[in-house]
CSV table of C-alpha atoms and ligand atoms in Angstrom, one decimal:
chain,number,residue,atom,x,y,z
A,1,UNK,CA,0.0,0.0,0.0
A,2,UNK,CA,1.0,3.3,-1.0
A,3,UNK,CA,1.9,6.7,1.8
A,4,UNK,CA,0.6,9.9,0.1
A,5,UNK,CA,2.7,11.9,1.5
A,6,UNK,CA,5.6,10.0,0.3
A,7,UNK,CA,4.1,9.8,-3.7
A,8,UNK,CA,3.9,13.9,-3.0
A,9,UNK,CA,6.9,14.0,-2.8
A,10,UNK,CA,7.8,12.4,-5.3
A,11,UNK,CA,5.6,13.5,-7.8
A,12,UNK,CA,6.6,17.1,-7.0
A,13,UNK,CA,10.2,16.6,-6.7
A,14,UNK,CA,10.2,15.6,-10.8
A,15,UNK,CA,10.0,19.7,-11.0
A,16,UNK,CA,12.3,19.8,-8.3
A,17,UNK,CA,14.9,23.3,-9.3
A,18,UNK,CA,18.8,23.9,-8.4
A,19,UNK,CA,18.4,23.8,-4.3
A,20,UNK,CA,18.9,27.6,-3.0
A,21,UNK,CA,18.7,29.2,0.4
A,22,UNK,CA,14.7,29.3,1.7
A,23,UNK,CA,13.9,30.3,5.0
A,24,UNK,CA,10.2,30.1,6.9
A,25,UNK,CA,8.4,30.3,9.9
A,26,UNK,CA,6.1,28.3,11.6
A,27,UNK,CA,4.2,28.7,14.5
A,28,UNK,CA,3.8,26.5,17.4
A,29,UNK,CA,0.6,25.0,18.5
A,30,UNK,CA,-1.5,23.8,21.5
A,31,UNK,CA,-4.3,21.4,20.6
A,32,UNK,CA,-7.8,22.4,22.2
A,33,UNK,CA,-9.2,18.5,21.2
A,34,UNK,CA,-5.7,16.4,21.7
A,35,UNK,CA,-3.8,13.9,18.9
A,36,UNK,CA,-3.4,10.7,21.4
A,37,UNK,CA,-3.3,7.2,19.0
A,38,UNK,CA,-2.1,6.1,15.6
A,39,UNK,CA,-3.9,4.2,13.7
A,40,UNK,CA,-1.2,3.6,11.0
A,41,UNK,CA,2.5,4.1,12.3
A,42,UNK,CA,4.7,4.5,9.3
A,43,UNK,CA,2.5,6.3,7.6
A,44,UNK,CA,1.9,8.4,11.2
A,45,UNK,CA,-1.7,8.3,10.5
A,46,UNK,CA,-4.0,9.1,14.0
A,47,UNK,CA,-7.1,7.2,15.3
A,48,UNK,CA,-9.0,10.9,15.7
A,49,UNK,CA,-9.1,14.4,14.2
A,50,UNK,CA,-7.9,17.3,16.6
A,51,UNK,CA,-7.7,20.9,16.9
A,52,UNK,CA,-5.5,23.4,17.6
A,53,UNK,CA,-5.0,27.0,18.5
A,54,UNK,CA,-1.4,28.5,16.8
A,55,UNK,CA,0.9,30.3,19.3
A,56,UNK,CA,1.2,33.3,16.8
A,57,UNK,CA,5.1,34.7,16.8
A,58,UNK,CA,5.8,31.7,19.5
A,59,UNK,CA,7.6,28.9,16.7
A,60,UNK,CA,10.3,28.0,14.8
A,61,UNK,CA,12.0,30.2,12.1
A,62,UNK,CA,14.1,27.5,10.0
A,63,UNK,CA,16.3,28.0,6.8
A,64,UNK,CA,17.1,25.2,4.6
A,65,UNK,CA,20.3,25.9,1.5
A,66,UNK,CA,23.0,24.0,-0.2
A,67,UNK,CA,25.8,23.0,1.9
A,68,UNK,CA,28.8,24.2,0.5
A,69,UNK,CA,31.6,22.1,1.7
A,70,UNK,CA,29.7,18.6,0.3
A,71,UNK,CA,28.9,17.8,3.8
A,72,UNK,CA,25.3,17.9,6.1
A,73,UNK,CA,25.0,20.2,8.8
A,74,UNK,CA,22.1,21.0,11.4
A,75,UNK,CA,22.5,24.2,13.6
A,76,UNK,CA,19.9,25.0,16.6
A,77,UNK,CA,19.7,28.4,18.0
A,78,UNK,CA,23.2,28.8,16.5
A,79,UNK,CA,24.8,25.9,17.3
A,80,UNK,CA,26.2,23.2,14.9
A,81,UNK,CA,24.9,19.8,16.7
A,82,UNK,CA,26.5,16.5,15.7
A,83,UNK,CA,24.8,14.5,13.0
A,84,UNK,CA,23.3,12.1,15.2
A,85,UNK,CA,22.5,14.0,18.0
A,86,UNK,CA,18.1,13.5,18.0
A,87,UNK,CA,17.2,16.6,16.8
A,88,UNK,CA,20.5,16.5,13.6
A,89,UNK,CA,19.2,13.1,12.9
A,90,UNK,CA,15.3,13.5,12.9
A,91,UNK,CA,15.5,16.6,10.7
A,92,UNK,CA,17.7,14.9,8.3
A,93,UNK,CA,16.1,11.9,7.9
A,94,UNK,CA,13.0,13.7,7.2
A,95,UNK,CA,15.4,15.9,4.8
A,96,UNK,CA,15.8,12.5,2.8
A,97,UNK,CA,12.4,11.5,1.6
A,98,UNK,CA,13.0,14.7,-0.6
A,99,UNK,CA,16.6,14.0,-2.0
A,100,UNK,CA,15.6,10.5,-2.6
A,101,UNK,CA,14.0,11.9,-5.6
A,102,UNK,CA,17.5,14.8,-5.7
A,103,UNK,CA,20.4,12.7,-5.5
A,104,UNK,CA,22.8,13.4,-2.8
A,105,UNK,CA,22.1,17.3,-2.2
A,106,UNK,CA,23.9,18.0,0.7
A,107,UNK,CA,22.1,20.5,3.1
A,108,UNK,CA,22.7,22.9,5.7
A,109,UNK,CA,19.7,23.4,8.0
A,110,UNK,CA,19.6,26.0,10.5
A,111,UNK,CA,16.6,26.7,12.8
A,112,UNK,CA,15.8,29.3,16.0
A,113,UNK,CA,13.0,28.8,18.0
A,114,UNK,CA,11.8,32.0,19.4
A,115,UNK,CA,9.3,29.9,22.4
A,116,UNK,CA,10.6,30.6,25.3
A,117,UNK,CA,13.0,27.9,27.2
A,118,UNK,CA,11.0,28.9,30.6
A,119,UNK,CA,7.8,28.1,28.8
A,120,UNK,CA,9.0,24.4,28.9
A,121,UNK,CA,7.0,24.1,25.4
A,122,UNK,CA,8.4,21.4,23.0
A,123,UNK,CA,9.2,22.9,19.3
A,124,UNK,CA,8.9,19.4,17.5
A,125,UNK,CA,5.2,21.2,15.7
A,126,UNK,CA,6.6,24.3,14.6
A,127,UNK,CA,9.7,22.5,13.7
A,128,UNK,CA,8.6,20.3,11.6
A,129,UNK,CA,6.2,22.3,10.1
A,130,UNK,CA,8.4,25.0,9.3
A,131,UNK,CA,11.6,22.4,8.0
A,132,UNK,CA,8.6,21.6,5.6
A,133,UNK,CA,8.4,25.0,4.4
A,134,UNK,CA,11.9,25.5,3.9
A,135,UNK,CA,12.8,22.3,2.1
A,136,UNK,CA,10.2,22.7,-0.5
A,137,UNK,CA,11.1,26.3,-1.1
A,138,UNK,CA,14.8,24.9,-1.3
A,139,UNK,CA,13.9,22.6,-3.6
A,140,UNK,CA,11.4,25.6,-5.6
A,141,UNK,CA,8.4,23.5,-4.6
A,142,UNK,CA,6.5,26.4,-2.8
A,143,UNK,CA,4.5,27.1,-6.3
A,144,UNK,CA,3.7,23.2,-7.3
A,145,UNK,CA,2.7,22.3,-3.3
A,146,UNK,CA,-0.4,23.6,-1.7
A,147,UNK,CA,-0.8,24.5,2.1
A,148,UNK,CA,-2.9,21.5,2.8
A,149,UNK,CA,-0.3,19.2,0.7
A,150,UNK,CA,2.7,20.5,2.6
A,151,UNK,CA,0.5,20.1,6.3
A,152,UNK,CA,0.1,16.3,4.5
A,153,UNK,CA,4.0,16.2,4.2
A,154,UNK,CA,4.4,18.0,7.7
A,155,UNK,CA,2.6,14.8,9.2
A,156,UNK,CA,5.3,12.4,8.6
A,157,UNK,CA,7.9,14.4,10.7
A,158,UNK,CA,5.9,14.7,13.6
A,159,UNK,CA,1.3,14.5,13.7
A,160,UNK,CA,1.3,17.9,15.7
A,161,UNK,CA,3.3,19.6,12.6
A,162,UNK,CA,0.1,18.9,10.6
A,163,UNK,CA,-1.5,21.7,12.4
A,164,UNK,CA,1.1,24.4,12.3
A,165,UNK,CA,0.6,25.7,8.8
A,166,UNK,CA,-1.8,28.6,9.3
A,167,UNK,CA,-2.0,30.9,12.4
A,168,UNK,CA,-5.2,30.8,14.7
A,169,UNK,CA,-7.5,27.7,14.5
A,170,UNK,CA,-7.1,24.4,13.1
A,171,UNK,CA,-8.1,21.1,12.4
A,172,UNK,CA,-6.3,17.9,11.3
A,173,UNK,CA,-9.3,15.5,9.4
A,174,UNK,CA,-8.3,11.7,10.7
A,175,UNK,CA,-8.8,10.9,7.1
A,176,UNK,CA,-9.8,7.6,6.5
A,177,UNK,CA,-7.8,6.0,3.6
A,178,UNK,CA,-5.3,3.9,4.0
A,179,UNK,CA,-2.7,6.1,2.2
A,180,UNK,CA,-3.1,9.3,4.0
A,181,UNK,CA,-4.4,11.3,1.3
A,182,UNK,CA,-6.9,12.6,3.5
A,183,UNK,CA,-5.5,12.9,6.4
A,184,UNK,CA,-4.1,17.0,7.1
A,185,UNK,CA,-5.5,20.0,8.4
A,186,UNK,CA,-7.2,23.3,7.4
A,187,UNK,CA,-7.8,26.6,9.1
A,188,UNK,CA,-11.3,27.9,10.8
A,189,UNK,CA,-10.7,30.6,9.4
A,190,UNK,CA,-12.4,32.7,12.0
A,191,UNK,CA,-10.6,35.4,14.2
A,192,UNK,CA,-11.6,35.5,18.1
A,193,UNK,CA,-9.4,38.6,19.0
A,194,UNK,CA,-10.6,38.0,22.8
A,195,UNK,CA,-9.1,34.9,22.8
A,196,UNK,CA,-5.8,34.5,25.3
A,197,UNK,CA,-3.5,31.6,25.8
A,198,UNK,CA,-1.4,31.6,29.4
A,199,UNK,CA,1.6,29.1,29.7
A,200,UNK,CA,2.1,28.2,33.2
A,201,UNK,CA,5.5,26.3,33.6
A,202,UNK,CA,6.4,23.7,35.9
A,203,UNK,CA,8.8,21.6,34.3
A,204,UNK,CA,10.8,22.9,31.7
A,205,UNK,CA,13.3,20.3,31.1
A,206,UNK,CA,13.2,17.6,28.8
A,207,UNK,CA,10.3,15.3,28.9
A,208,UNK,CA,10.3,11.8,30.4
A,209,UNK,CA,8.9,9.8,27.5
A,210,UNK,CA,8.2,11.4,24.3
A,211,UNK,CA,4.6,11.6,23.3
A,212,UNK,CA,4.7,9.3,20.6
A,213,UNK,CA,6.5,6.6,23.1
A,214,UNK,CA,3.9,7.5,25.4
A,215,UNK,CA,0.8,7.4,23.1
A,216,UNK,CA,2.1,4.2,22.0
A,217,UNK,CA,2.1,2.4,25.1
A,218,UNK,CA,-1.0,3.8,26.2
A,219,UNK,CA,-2.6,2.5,22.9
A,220,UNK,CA,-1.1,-0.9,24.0
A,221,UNK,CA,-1.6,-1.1,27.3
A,222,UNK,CA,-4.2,1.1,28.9
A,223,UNK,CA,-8.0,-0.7,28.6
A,224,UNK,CA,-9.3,3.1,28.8
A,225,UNK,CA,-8.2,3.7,25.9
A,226,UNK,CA,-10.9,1.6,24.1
A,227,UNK,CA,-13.4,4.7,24.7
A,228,UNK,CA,-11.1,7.6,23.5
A,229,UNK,CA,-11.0,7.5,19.6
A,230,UNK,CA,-15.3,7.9,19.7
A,231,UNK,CA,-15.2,10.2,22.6
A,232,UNK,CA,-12.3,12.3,21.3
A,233,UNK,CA,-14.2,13.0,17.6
A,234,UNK,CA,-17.0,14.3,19.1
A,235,UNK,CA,-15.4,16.4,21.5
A,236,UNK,CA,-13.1,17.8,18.4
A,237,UNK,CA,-16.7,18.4,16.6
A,238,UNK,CA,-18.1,20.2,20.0
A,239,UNK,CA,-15.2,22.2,20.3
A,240,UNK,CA,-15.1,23.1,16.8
A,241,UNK,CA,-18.8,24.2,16.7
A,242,UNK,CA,-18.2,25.9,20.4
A,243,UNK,CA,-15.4,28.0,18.5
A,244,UNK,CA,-17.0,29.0,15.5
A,245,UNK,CA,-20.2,30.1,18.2
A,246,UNK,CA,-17.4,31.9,19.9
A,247,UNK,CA,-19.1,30.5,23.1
A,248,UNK,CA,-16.6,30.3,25.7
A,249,UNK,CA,-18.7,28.8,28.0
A,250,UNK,CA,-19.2,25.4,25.9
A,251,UNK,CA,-15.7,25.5,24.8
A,252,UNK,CA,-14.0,26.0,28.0
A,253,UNK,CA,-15.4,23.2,30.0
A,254,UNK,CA,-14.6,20.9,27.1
A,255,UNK,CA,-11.3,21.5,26.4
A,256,UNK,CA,-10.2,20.7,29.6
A,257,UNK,CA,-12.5,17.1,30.2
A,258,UNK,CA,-10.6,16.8,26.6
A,259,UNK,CA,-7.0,16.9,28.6
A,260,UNK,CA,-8.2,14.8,31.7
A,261,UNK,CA,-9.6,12.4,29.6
A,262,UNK,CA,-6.4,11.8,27.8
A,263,UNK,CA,-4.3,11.7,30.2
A,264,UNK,CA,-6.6,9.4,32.3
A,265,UNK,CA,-5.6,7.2,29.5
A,266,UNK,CA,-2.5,7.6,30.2
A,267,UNK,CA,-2.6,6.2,33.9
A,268,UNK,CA,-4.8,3.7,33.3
A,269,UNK,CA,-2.1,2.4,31.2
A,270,UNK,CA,-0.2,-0.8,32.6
A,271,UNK,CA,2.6,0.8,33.6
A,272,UNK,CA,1.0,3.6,34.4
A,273,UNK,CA,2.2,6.8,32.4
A,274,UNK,CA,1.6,10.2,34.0
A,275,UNK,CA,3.2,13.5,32.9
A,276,UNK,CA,1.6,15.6,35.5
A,277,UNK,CA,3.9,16.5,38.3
A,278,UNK,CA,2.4,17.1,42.1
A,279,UNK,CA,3.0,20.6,41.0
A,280,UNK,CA,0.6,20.3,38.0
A,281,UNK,CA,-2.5,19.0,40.0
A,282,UNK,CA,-1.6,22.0,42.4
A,283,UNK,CA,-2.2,24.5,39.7
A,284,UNK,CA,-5.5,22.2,38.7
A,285,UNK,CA,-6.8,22.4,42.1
A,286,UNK,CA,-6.0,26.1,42.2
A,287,UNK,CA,-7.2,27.1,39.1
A,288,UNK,CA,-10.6,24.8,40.3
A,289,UNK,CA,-11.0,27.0,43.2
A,290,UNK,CA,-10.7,29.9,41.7
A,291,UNK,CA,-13.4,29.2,39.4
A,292,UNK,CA,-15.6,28.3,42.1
A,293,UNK,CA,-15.1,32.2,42.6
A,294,UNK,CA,-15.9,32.8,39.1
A,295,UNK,CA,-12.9,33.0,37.0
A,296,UNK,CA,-13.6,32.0,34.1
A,297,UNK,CA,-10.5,30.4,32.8
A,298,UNK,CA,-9.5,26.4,31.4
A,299,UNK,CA,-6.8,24.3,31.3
A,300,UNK,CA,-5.3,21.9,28.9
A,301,UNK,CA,-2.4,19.4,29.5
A,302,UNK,CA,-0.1,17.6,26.9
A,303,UNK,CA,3.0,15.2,27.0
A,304,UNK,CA,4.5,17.1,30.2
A,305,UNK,CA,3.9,18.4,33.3
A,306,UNK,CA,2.9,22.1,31.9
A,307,UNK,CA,-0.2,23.6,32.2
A,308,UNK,CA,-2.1,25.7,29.6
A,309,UNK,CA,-4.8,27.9,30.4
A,310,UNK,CA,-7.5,29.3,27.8
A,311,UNK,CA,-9.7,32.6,28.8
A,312,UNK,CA,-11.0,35.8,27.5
A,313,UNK,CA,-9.3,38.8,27.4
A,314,UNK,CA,-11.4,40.2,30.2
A,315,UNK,CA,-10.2,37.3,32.4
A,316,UNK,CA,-6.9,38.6,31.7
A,317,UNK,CA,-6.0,40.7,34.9
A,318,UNK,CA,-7.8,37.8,37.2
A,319,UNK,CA,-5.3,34.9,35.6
A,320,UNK,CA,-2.7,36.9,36.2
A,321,UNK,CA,-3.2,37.9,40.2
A,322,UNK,CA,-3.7,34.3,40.8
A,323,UNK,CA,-1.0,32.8,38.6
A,324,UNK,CA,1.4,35.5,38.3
A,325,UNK,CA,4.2,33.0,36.7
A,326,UNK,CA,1.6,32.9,33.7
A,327,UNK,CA,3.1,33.6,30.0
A,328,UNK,CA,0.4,35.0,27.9
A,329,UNK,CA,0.1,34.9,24.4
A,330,UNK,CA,-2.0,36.5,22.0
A,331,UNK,CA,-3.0,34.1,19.5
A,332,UNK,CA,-4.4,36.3,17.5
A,333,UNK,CA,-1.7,39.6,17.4
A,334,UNK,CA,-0.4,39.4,14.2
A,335,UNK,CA,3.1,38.2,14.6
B,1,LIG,C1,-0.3,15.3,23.6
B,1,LIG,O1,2.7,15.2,17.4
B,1,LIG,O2,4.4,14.9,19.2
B,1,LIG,O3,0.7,17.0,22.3
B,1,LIG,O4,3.1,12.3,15.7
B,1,LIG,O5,4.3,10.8,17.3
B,1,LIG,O6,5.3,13.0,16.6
B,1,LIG,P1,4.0,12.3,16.9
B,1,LIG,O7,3.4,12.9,18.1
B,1,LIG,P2,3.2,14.4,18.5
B,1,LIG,O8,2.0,14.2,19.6
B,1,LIG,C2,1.3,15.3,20.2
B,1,LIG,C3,0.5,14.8,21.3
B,1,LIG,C4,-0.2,15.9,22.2
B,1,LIG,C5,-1.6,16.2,21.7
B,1,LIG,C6,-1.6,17.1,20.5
B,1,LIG,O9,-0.8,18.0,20.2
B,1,LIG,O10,-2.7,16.9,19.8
């Protein structure tokens, strides 16, 4: 059976021109109804559609050109890493489903993030996403390649990357075919200038298990997980319709049974997997109480012990008293 992303490539690589220096930006993304499952893993195909809200100037800015000593190399925030350091070796490897179809072309790839390090956010969406970018406008493919086609490309360097193509929000479609034709994402193309984002860090290191390690094991092992693909769809179609009603009061409360849903996957899993830290469920029960007082604020959890909050703008000054370590972003500022 055939990977569409893969034929993409290759179909659009036949118009391939002389590599030059391309540079783009992509932004990071939190996702409002969460990626947790694969239902195909070389094709990295998920078991549900999800959604996302883009972290406007908070990404990755990544320029792909010909090397020109004949050699590889992968920079990070101005640093050469060595090739086989995780981050050298996952961005070249994705690098080589293109120059399959371009000979040898060595590369040079250089990417900055500009999220913060204290925001303990992991850059794997917008990096992907934006290496995406670059590559085909290295390779002059920018013109041949849509949006949605390079969000289909994006998905095979890391799911979350599928969403990072378009600022505000989106939605990755499962897809159903076996190939993966279907499965990428398209903007809502709504704008919600209320709409604020607060990071609040509590573990800004490395994470423990990578999500896709810990998605995987949870698909394996955890006999919750039976009841998350059917539940997860129709919270990703109730937040969608929430969104596009602009009722915060729908969306809210969702978003976070979302996130506790998930991750009550996780510890149901055998081991049990758990990325939230005693520090996490402090903020939870603090963010709980508050709301008994009527802030009207939500949170949502991924792959680490972080917690995001979602609010209006006239929540703004309230989320910040009570969390004043909070990071807020404007999702909808243009960056
Ligand atoms: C919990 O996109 O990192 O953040 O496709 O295996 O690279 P791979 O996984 P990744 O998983 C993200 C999981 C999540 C939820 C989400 O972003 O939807």
């Amino acid at each position: 059976m055939s990977d569409a992303a893969k034929q993409l490539i290759g179909t659009a690589m036949t118009s391939a021109s002389v590599p030059k220096p391309f540079a783009a930006y992509a932004p990071s993304n939190i996702a409002l109804s969460k990626y947790w499952g694969k239902r195909d893993h070389a094709r990295n195909l998920p078991l549900n559609s999800s959604l996302s809200i883009s972290l406007a100037d908070w990404g990755s800015h990544t320029q792909v050109s010909p090397s020109d000593d004949g050699q590889d190399h992968v920079t990070l925030g101005g640093k050469e890493l060595a090739l086989d350091t995780p981050f050298a070796a996952k961005a070249l490897r994705f690098a080589d489903l293109f120059r399959t179809h371009a000979a040898s072309a060595p590369l040079r790839i250089d990417t900055n993030n500009t999220i913060p390090t204290a925001a303990g956010l992991a850059s794997s969406a917008s990096g992907f996403a934006a290496l995406t970018r670059a590559i085909c406008g290295c390779f002059g493919l920018t013109e041949t390649l849509s949006e949605a086609q390079m969000s289909l490309i994006a998905r095979l360097g890391s799911g979350s990357a599928t969403r990072s193509f378009w600022h505000g929000f989106v939605r990755w479609d499962k897809g159903t075919r076996e190939d993966g034709a279907d499965s990428f994402a398209h903007p809502l193309d709504l704008n919600w200038p209320e709409f604020r984002i607060a990071i609040l860090p509590v573990d800004v290191g490395p994470k423990s298990q990578s999500s896709r390690d810990g998605m995987n094991h949870t698909v394996v092992t955890s006999p919750l997980f039976n009841s998350w693909p059917d539940q997860a769809e129709a919270d990703c179609a109730a937040i969608e319709s929430a969104i596009k009603e602009q009722d915060f009061e729908t969306l809210g409360p969702l978003v976070e049974a979302n996130a506790l849903a998930m991750h009550a996957t996780m510890q149901a899993a055998r081991p049990a997997l758990t990325y939230l830290t005693s520090e996490s469920w402090t903020l939870l029960e603090r963010l709980w109480r508050a709301r008994q007082d009527g802030l009207r604020a939500f949170a949502t959890m991924d792959a680490g012990a972080n917690i995001k909050l979602i609010f209006l703008k006239q929540a703004a000054t309230d989320v910040m008293e009570i969390f004043p370590q909070a990071q807020m972003i404007d999702p909808f500022s243009k960056p």
